[in-house]
Amino acid sequence: RARPAQPCGSPAPLRLRALLPAAFLFCLALNFKQMSLYYAPAFFCHMLGLCLSRPTWRGRAGTVLALGLVVVGTFVLCWLPFLAGGAPAVRAVLSRLFPVQRGLYEDKVANVWCTLSVLPGLKLRANASASHALRLSLAAVLASLGLPAASMLRR
């Protein structure tokens, strides 16, 4: 009996527990469009949970190592043209991908910070420097990921 066709994309191999192709495809997605970062923590925790569910310690360590090699290798391949240009080329690409120097009220994350700014005392634009607001937003993101990540890793 023929197997049904699988959609091409990083979640499809995960259904088959094909971690390495899933990691490769997801790294390509991250390097193609940084909006993939929105679901990257869930993807990472799910894949790490699958790695840690291996029956032996050696199997878990080997799977994590293989996954790490695929991720690093994929990123190196994608970034090789920019890495050849040196640190200025890499900084230029990163500043275009993450234009945080314009502030937190730009692009996709603006809705959260604009919503919070209507509350008294949370006007980040007036009360915090751009670097402090950036650190605060990073801390808020990491704090909000703790419980869901722990839940996904327990499965």
Tab-separated table of N, CA and C in Angstrom:
chain	number	residue	atom	x	y	z
A	1	ARG	N	0.841	-1.183	0.000
A	1	ARG	CA	0.000	0.000	0.000
A	1	ARG	C	0.881	1.239	0.000
A	2	ALA	N	0.588	2.169	-0.872
A	2	ALA	CA	1.392	3.386	-1.006
A	2	ALA	C	1.148	4.317	0.177
A	3	ARG	N	2.236	4.941	0.624
A	3	ARG	CA	2.108	5.926	1.695
A	3	ARG	C	1.615	7.243	1.118
A	4	PRO	N	0.775	7.961	1.860
A	4	PRO	CA	0.320	9.263	1.359
A	4	PRO	C	1.488	10.242	1.295
A	5	ALA	N	1.420	11.144	0.357
A	5	ALA	CA	2.476	12.138	0.186
A	5	ALA	C	2.546	13.029	1.415
A	6	GLN	N	3.754	13.329	1.846
A	6	GLN	CA	3.966	14.212	2.992
A	6	GLN	C	4.208	15.622	2.497
A	7	PRO	N	3.642	16.612	3.170
A	7	PRO	CA	3.935	17.983	2.771
A	7	PRO	C	5.400	18.299	3.020
A	8	CYS	N	5.964	19.142	2.185
A	8	CYS	CA	7.361	19.532	2.342
A	8	CYS	C	7.425	20.692	3.316
A	9	GLY	N	8.159	20.525	4.354
A	9	GLY	CA	8.318	21.549	5.366
A	9	GLY	C	8.867	20.926	6.621
A	10	SER	N	9.328	21.743	7.547
A	10	SER	CA	9.997	21.202	8.713
A	10	SER	C	9.092	20.423	9.663
A	11	PRO	N	7.790	20.737	9.847
A	11	PRO	CA	6.987	19.930	10.761
A	11	PRO	C	6.677	18.524	10.239
A	12	ALA	N	6.633	18.332	8.927
A	12	ALA	CA	6.262	17.027	8.373
A	12	ALA	C	7.201	15.911	8.812
A	13	PRO	N	8.529	16.069	8.741
A	13	PRO	CA	9.399	14.991	9.201
A	13	PRO	C	9.275	14.704	10.691
A	14	LEU	N	8.838	15.698	11.470
A	14	LEU	CA	8.680	15.468	12.904
A	14	LEU	C	7.597	14.436	13.183
A	15	ARG	N	6.555	14.434	12.369
A	15	ARG	CA	5.500	13.435	12.566
A	15	ARG	C	6.053	12.035	12.394
A	16	LEU	N	7.068	11.914	11.579
A	16	LEU	CA	7.698	10.615	11.337
A	16	LEU	C	8.894	10.402	12.262
A	17	ARG	N	9.127	11.346	13.163
A	17	ARG	CA	10.275	11.321	14.083
A	17	ARG	C	11.599	11.341	13.327
A	18	ALA	N	11.613	11.971	12.188
A	18	ALA	CA	12.833	12.155	11.406
A	18	ALA	C	13.454	13.479	11.827
A	19	LEU	N	14.184	13.443	12.939
A	19	LEU	CA	14.670	14.673	13.554
A	19	LEU	C	15.685	15.420	12.701
A	20	LEU	N	16.601	14.714	12.089
A	20	LEU	CA	17.656	15.406	11.345
A	20	LEU	C	17.119	16.140	10.120
A	21	PRO	N	16.257	15.512	9.287
A	21	PRO	CA	15.663	16.298	8.198
A	21	PRO	C	14.808	17.462	8.704
A	22	ALA	N	14.117	17.249	9.820
A	22	ALA	CA	13.300	18.329	10.386
A	22	ALA	C	14.181	19.489	10.829
A	23	ALA	N	15.304	19.183	11.472
A	23	ALA	CA	16.221	20.240	11.914
A	23	ALA	C	16.800	20.986	10.718
A	24	PHE	N	17.184	20.255	9.691
A	24	PHE	CA	17.734	20.881	8.490
A	24	PHE	C	16.707	21.822	7.861
A	25	LEU	N	15.485	21.349	7.676
A	25	LEU	CA	14.450	22.174	7.049
A	25	LEU	C	14.083	23.378	7.909
A	26	PHE	N	14.056	23.187	9.224
A	26	PHE	CA	13.718	24.311	10.090
A	26	PHE	C	14.824	25.362	10.075
A	27	CYS	N	16.077	24.937	10.040
A	27	CYS	CA	17.183	25.903	9.944
A	27	CYS	C	17.113	26.680	8.634
A	28	LEU	N	16.738	25.994	7.566
A	28	LEU	CA	16.548	26.707	6.295
A	28	LEU	C	15.426	27.731	6.423
A	29	ALA	N	14.337	27.351	7.101
A	29	ALA	CA	13.226	28.285	7.296
A	29	ALA	C	13.667	29.493	8.121
A	30	LEU	N	14.447	29.254	9.176
A	30	LEU	CA	14.937	30.365	10.003
A	30	LEU	C	15.814	31.315	9.202
A	31	ASN	N	16.637	30.760	8.349
A	31	ASN	CA	17.525	31.607	7.559
A	31	ASN	C	16.813	32.268	6.392
A	32	PHE	N	15.682	31.729	5.990
A	32	PHE	CA	14.908	32.338	4.914
A	32	PHE	C	14.064	33.492	5.437
A	33	LYS	N	13.418	33.295	6.559
A	33	LYS	CA	12.518	34.313	7.091
A	33	LYS	C	12.593	34.286	8.608
A	34	GLN	N	13.020	35.368	9.214
A	34	GLN	CA	13.195	35.379	10.658
A	34	GLN	C	11.887	35.293	11.429
A	35	MET	N	10.753	35.400	10.742
A	35	MET	CA	9.479	35.221	11.438
A	35	MET	C	9.325	33.798	11.965
A	36	SER	N	10.147	32.880	11.473
A	36	SER	CA	10.150	31.520	12.015
A	36	SER	C	10.598	31.514	13.467
A	37	LEU	N	11.214	32.589	13.919
A	37	LEU	CA	11.625	32.677	15.320
A	37	LEU	C	10.427	32.657	16.265
A	38	TYR	N	9.241	33.027	15.765
A	38	TYR	CA	8.056	33.016	16.618
A	38	TYR	C	7.764	31.630	17.158
A	39	TYR	N	7.954	30.620	16.347
A	39	TYR	CA	7.666	29.267	16.820
A	39	TYR	C	8.928	28.446	17.038
A	40	ALA	N	10.086	29.061	16.966
A	40	ALA	CA	11.339	28.346	17.189
A	40	ALA	C	11.447	27.741	18.593
A	41	PRO	N	11.032	28.437	19.663
A	41	PRO	CA	11.144	27.807	20.989
A	41	PRO	C	10.314	26.520	21.101
A	42	ALA	N	9.107	26.537	20.552
A	42	ALA	CA	8.275	25.328	20.612
A	42	ALA	C	8.899	24.209	19.787
A	43	PHE	N	9.413	24.549	18.636
A	43	PHE	CA	10.058	23.567	17.768
A	43	PHE	C	11.282	22.980	18.460
A	44	PHE	N	12.097	23.846	19.049
A	44	PHE	CA	13.298	23.404	19.752
A	44	PHE	C	12.942	22.478	20.912
A	45	CYS	N	11.978	22.873	21.746
A	45	CYS	CA	11.611	22.061	22.912
A	45	CYS	C	11.029	20.719	22.484
A	46	HIS	N	10.231	20.719	21.436
A	46	HIS	CA	9.656	19.467	20.954
A	46	HIS	C	10.762	18.521	20.477
A	47	MET	N	11.698	19.059	19.706
A	47	MET	CA	12.789	18.218	19.201
A	47	MET	C	13.700	17.750	20.329
A	48	LEU	N	13.989	18.611	21.273
A	48	LEU	CA	14.819	18.208	22.406
A	48	LEU	C	14.091	17.153	23.246
A	49	GLY	N	12.778	17.318	23.409
A	49	GLY	CA	12.005	16.311	24.125
A	49	GLY	C	12.051	14.958	23.438
A	50	LEU	N	11.992	14.952	22.113
A	50	LEU	CA	12.113	13.691	21.372
A	50	LEU	C	13.502	13.076	21.553
A	51	CYS	N	14.519	13.924	21.576
A	51	CYS	CA	15.885	13.423	21.803
A	51	CYS	C	16.003	12.803	23.196
A	52	LEU	N	15.455	13.484	24.187
A	52	LEU	CA	15.581	13.018	25.564
A	52	LEU	C	14.691	11.820	25.868
A	53	SER	N	13.779	11.503	24.948
A	53	SER	CA	12.914	10.342	25.182
A	53	SER	C	13.555	9.046	24.688
A	54	ARG	N	14.756	9.120	24.158
A	54	ARG	CA	15.464	7.914	23.732
A	54	ARG	C	15.693	7.025	24.957
A	55	PRO	N	15.696	5.713	24.767
A	55	PRO	CA	15.757	4.812	25.928
A	55	PRO	C	17.092	4.810	26.677
A	56	THR	N	18.203	5.078	26.005
A	56	THR	CA	19.496	5.014	26.690
A	56	THR	C	20.155	6.379	26.718
A	57	TRP	N	21.076	6.534	27.667
A	57	TRP	CA	21.820	7.778	27.758
A	57	TRP	C	22.638	7.988	26.494
A	58	ARG	N	23.253	6.926	26.010
A	58	ARG	CA	24.076	7.013	24.802
A	58	ARG	C	23.223	7.425	23.592
A	59	GLY	N	22.011	6.894	23.492
A	59	GLY	CA	21.110	7.267	22.402
A	59	GLY	C	20.693	8.725	22.485
A	60	ARG	N	20.429	9.189	23.713
A	60	ARG	CA	20.054	10.601	23.895
A	60	ARG	C	21.208	11.517	23.514
A	61	ALA	N	22.406	11.214	24.018
A	61	ALA	CA	23.578	12.059	23.737
A	61	ALA	C	23.911	12.041	22.250
A	62	GLY	N	23.839	10.877	21.634
A	62	GLY	CA	24.145	10.787	20.202
A	62	GLY	C	23.165	11.560	19.348
A	63	THR	N	21.886	11.510	19.728
A	63	THR	CA	20.873	12.230	18.964
A	63	THR	C	21.035	13.734	19.117
A	64	VAL	N	21.308	14.183	20.339
A	64	VAL	CA	21.521	15.620	20.564
A	64	VAL	C	22.758	16.089	19.799
A	65	LEU	N	23.828	15.297	19.813
A	65	LEU	CA	25.043	15.659	19.091
A	65	LEU	C	24.794	15.725	17.580
A	66	ALA	N	24.098	14.726	17.048
A	66	ALA	CA	23.799	14.721	15.607
A	66	ALA	C	22.924	15.916	15.234
A	67	LEU	N	21.941	16.214	16.078
A	67	LEU	CA	21.068	17.360	15.834
A	67	LEU	C	21.865	18.659	15.854
A	68	GLY	N	22.773	18.792	16.823
A	68	GLY	CA	23.612	19.980	16.900
A	68	GLY	C	24.491	20.146	15.672
A	69	LEU	N	25.049	19.046	15.193
A	69	LEU	CA	25.887	19.115	13.993
A	69	LEU	C	25.088	19.534	12.762
A	70	VAL	N	23.859	19.026	12.648
A	70	VAL	CA	23.011	19.417	11.516
A	70	VAL	C	22.665	20.901	11.598
A	71	VAL	N	22.317	21.374	12.789
A	71	VAL	CA	21.943	22.784	12.956
A	71	VAL	C	23.141	23.689	12.647
A	72	VAL	N	24.281	23.410	13.257
A	72	VAL	CA	25.469	24.243	13.033
A	72	VAL	C	25.898	24.173	11.568
A	73	GLY	N	25.904	22.981	11.010
A	73	GLY	CA	26.287	22.834	9.606
A	73	GLY	C	25.371	23.588	8.666
A	74	THR	N	24.076	23.535	8.915
A	74	THR	CA	23.117	24.241	8.066
A	74	THR	C	23.305	25.752	8.168
A	75	PHE	N	23.504	26.247	9.389
A	75	PHE	CA	23.716	27.681	9.557
A	75	PHE	C	25.014	28.128	8.893
A	76	VAL	N	26.064	27.326	9.026
A	76	VAL	CA	27.334	27.690	8.384
A	76	VAL	C	27.158	27.749	6.872
A	77	LEU	N	26.476	26.773	6.296
A	77	LEU	CA	26.246	26.787	4.850
A	77	LEU	C	25.458	28.016	4.412
A	78	CYS	N	24.422	28.348	5.180
A	78	CYS	CA	23.597	29.501	4.809
A	78	CYS	C	24.341	30.819	4.971
A	79	TRP	N	25.198	30.905	5.978
A	79	TRP	CA	25.888	32.152	6.284
A	79	TRP	C	27.271	32.255	5.663
A	80	LEU	N	27.718	31.226	4.962
A	80	LEU	CA	29.062	31.211	4.400
A	80	LEU	C	29.379	32.434	3.533
A	81	PRO	N	28.481	32.874	2.662
A	81	PRO	CA	28.805	34.069	1.864
A	81	PRO	C	29.036	35.311	2.720
A	82	PHE	N	28.304	35.424	3.836
A	82	PHE	CA	28.454	36.593	4.699
A	82	PHE	C	29.670	36.444	5.608
A	83	LEU	N	29.933	35.219	6.055
A	83	LEU	CA	31.111	34.971	6.880
A	83	LEU	C	32.389	35.270	6.109
A	84	ALA	N	32.375	35.018	4.816
A	84	ALA	CA	33.550	35.308	3.983
A	84	ALA	C	33.823	36.807	3.920
A	85	GLY	N	32.790	37.617	4.096
A	85	GLY	CA	32.945	39.072	4.084
A	85	GLY	C	33.438	39.641	5.394
A	86	GLY	N	33.587	38.800	6.408
A	86	GLY	CA	34.099	39.241	7.700
A	86	GLY	C	33.022	39.801	8.613
A	87	ALA	N	33.474	40.290	9.767
A	87	ALA	CA	32.573	40.799	10.801
A	87	ALA	C	31.682	41.942	10.315
A	88	PRO	N	32.179	42.883	9.506
A	88	PRO	CA	31.285	43.958	9.043
A	88	PRO	C	30.102	43.433	8.217
A	89	ALA	N	30.348	42.425	7.396
A	89	ALA	CA	29.261	41.870	6.581
A	89	ALA	C	28.235	41.171	7.468
A	90	VAL	N	28.699	40.438	8.463
A	90	VAL	CA	27.786	39.743	9.375
A	90	VAL	C	26.971	40.757	10.178
A	91	ARG	N	27.634	41.802	10.684
A	91	ARG	CA	26.905	42.838	11.436
A	91	ARG	C	25.862	43.529	10.567
A	92	ALA	N	26.197	43.767	9.309
A	92	ALA	CA	25.256	44.421	8.395
A	92	ALA	C	24.021	43.556	8.184
A	93	VAL	N	24.222	42.251	8.006
A	93	VAL	CA	23.079	41.355	7.817
A	93	VAL	C	22.238	41.285	9.085
A	94	LEU	N	22.878	41.152	10.240
A	94	LEU	CA	22.131	41.066	11.497
A	94	LEU	C	21.353	42.346	11.789
A	95	SER	N	21.933	43.499	11.470
A	95	SER	CA	21.207	44.749	11.710
A	95	SER	C	20.009	44.897	10.773
A	96	ARG	N	20.075	44.270	9.591
A	96	ARG	CA	18.920	44.282	8.685
A	96	ARG	C	17.855	43.286	9.133
A	97	LEU	N	18.289	42.141	9.663
A	97	LEU	CA	17.338	41.135	10.126
A	97	LEU	C	16.630	41.569	11.402
A	98	PHE	N	17.381	42.172	12.314
A	98	PHE	CA	16.847	42.588	13.611
A	98	PHE	C	17.126	44.069	13.811
A	99	PRO	N	16.282	44.922	13.275
A	99	PRO	CA	16.543	46.372	13.346
A	99	PRO	C	16.166	46.974	14.698
A	100	VAL	N	16.768	46.450	15.771
A	100	VAL	CA	16.410	46.900	17.109
A	100	VAL	C	16.864	48.317	17.396
A	101	GLN	N	17.787	48.850	16.617
A	101	GLN	CA	18.214	50.228	16.855
A	101	GLN	C	17.069	51.208	16.598
A	102	ARG	N	16.051	50.764	15.859
A	102	ARG	CA	14.881	51.626	15.629
A	102	ARG	C	13.913	51.575	16.797
A	103	GLY	N	14.113	50.645	17.719
A	103	GLY	CA	13.260	50.537	18.899
A	103	GLY	C	12.328	49.348	18.813
A	104	LEU	N	11.603	49.125	19.905
A	104	LEU	CA	10.704	47.982	19.999
A	104	LEU	C	9.352	48.236	19.364
A	105	TYR	N	9.105	49.453	18.926
A	105	TYR	CA	7.793	49.771	18.379
A	105	TYR	C	7.741	49.571	16.878
A	106	GLU	N	8.704	48.879	16.340
A	106	GLU	CA	8.758	48.601	14.910
A	106	GLU	C	8.213	47.213	14.611
A	107	ASP	N	7.643	47.068	13.478
A	107	ASP	CA	7.322	45.779	12.874
A	107	ASP	C	6.401	44.920	13.730
A	108	LYS	N	6.731	43.646	13.873
A	108	LYS	CA	5.811	42.645	14.403
A	108	LYS	C	5.595	42.712	15.910
A	109	VAL	N	6.595	43.185	16.672
A	109	VAL	CA	6.448	43.192	18.124
A	109	VAL	C	5.789	44.471	18.639
A	110	ALA	N	5.475	45.383	17.778
A	110	ALA	CA	4.927	46.665	18.211
A	110	ALA	C	3.619	46.501	18.965
A	111	ASN	N	2.794	45.538	18.571
A	111	ASN	CA	1.480	45.409	19.205
A	111	ASN	C	1.584	45.168	20.706
A	112	VAL	N	2.550	44.369	21.162
A	112	VAL	CA	2.700	44.089	22.590
A	112	VAL	C	3.111	45.348	23.333
A	113	TRP	N	4.156	46.019	22.851
A	113	TRP	CA	4.663	47.175	23.574
A	113	TRP	C	3.719	48.361	23.483
A	114	CYS	N	3.016	48.516	22.381
A	114	CYS	CA	2.024	49.597	22.284
A	114	CYS	C	0.857	49.335	23.227
A	115	THR	N	0.448	48.084	23.360
A	115	THR	CA	-0.639	47.740	24.280
A	115	THR	C	-0.222	48.007	25.720
A	116	LEU	N	0.997	47.602	26.069
A	116	LEU	CA	1.474	47.831	27.435
A	116	LEU	C	1.662	49.313	27.736
A	117	SER	N	1.942	50.118	26.743
A	117	SER	CA	2.235	51.528	26.998
A	117	SER	C	1.002	52.325	27.425
A	118	VAL	N	-0.196	51.781	27.282
A	118	VAL	CA	-1.383	52.499	27.748
A	118	VAL	C	-1.561	52.356	29.255
A	119	LEU	N	-0.865	51.390	29.857
A	119	LEU	CA	-0.938	51.216	31.307
A	119	LEU	C	-0.020	52.216	31.996
A	120	PRO	N	-0.459	52.763	33.136
A	120	PRO	CA	0.372	53.751	33.835
A	120	PRO	C	1.720	53.149	34.252
A	121	GLY	N	2.788	53.874	34.024
A	121	GLY	CA	4.121	53.460	34.436
A	121	GLY	C	4.830	52.519	33.480
A	122	LEU	N	4.165	52.055	32.431
A	122	LEU	CA	4.791	51.124	31.504
A	122	LEU	C	5.120	51.767	30.163
A	123	LYS	N	5.302	53.047	30.161
A	123	LYS	CA	5.661	53.734	28.922
A	123	LYS	C	7.162	53.574	28.711
A	124	LEU	N	7.530	52.455	28.100
A	124	LEU	CA	8.943	52.131	27.933
A	124	LEU	C	9.686	53.159	27.100
A	125	ARG	N	9.013	53.681	26.114
A	125	ARG	CA	9.684	54.637	25.219
A	125	ARG	C	10.139	55.875	25.996
A	126	ALA	N	9.365	56.291	26.993
A	126	ALA	CA	9.705	57.483	27.757
A	126	ALA	C	10.580	57.168	28.966
A	127	ASN	N	10.437	55.974	29.539
A	127	ASN	CA	11.101	55.665	30.806
A	127	ASN	C	12.355	54.803	30.685
A	128	ALA	N	12.659	54.282	29.504
A	128	ALA	CA	13.812	53.393	29.391
A	128	ALA	C	14.576	53.679	28.104
A	129	SER	N	15.877	53.495	28.179
A	129	SER	CA	16.686	53.631	26.971
A	129	SER	C	16.380	52.462	26.047
A	130	ALA	N	16.789	52.574	24.795
A	130	ALA	CA	16.533	51.502	23.827
A	130	ALA	C	17.222	50.217	24.241
A	131	SER	N	18.449	50.294	24.750
A	131	SER	CA	19.157	49.071	25.148
A	131	SER	C	18.511	48.446	26.382
A	132	HIS	N	18.044	49.273	27.318
A	132	HIS	CA	17.367	48.732	28.507
A	132	HIS	C	16.031	48.089	28.114
A	133	ALA	N	15.295	48.732	27.233
A	133	ALA	CA	14.017	48.163	26.779
A	133	ALA	C	14.241	46.853	26.032
A	134	LEU	N	15.315	46.779	25.279
A	134	LEU	CA	15.636	45.547	24.563
A	134	LEU	C	15.953	44.418	25.541
A	135	ARG	N	16.753	44.717	26.558
A	135	ARG	CA	17.053	43.701	27.583
A	135	ARG	C	15.806	43.285	28.336
A	136	LEU	N	14.937	44.249	28.639
A	136	LEU	CA	13.686	43.949	29.324
A	136	LEU	C	12.801	43.041	28.472
A	137	SER	N	12.732	43.310	27.188
A	137	SER	CA	11.913	42.473	26.308
A	137	SER	C	12.502	41.075	26.182
A	138	LEU	N	13.827	40.952	26.126
A	138	LEU	CA	14.460	39.634	26.090
A	138	LEU	C	14.148	38.860	27.358
A	139	ALA	N	14.252	39.524	28.503
A	139	ALA	CA	13.937	38.863	29.774
A	139	ALA	C	12.468	38.425	29.822
A	140	ALA	N	11.571	39.261	29.313
A	140	ALA	CA	10.143	38.907	29.305
A	140	ALA	C	9.888	37.699	28.410
A	141	VAL	N	10.534	37.660	27.262
A	141	VAL	CA	10.366	36.519	26.356
A	141	VAL	C	10.892	35.251	27.003
A	142	LEU	N	12.099	35.307	27.573
A	142	LEU	CA	12.677	34.117	28.204
A	142	LEU	C	11.843	33.649	29.394
A	143	ALA	N	11.332	34.595	30.185
A	143	ALA	CA	10.489	34.224	31.325
A	143	ALA	C	9.183	33.583	30.868
A	144	SER	N	8.634	34.090	29.785
A	144	SER	CA	7.365	33.526	29.311
A	144	SER	C	7.540	32.146	28.689
A	145	LEU	N	8.759	31.791	28.308
A	145	LEU	CA	9.014	30.485	27.704
A	145	LEU	C	9.262	29.388	28.730
A	146	GLY	N	9.564	29.745	29.952
A	146	GLY	CA	9.951	28.758	30.959
A	146	GLY	C	8.930	27.663	31.193
A	147	LEU	N	7.715	28.010	31.522
A	147	LEU	CA	6.687	27.017	31.820
A	147	LEU	C	6.295	26.191	30.600
A	148	PRO	N	6.023	26.809	29.445
A	148	PRO	CA	5.715	25.974	28.270
A	148	PRO	C	6.862	25.055	27.877
A	149	ALA	N	8.101	25.538	27.991
A	149	ALA	CA	9.249	24.696	27.635
A	149	ALA	C	9.352	23.508	28.576
A	150	ALA	N	9.177	23.749	29.863
A	150	ALA	CA	9.228	22.651	30.831
A	150	ALA	C	8.123	21.635	30.565
A	151	SER	N	6.959	22.124	30.204
A	151	SER	CA	5.834	21.233	29.892
A	151	SER	C	6.125	20.373	28.665
A	152	MET	N	6.686	20.975	27.631
A	152	MET	CA	6.991	20.220	26.413
A	152	MET	C	8.115	19.222	26.644
A	153	LEU	N	9.084	19.568	27.467
A	153	LEU	CA	10.200	18.657	27.723
A	153	LEU	C	9.776	17.472	28.592
A	154	ARG	N	8.735	17.640	29.389
A	154	ARG	CA	8.263	16.539	30.241
A	154	ARG	C	7.544	15.465	29.451
A	155	ARG	N	7.043	15.789	28.280
A	155	ARG	CA	6.277	14.808	27.501
A	155	ARG	C	7.132	13.704	26.972
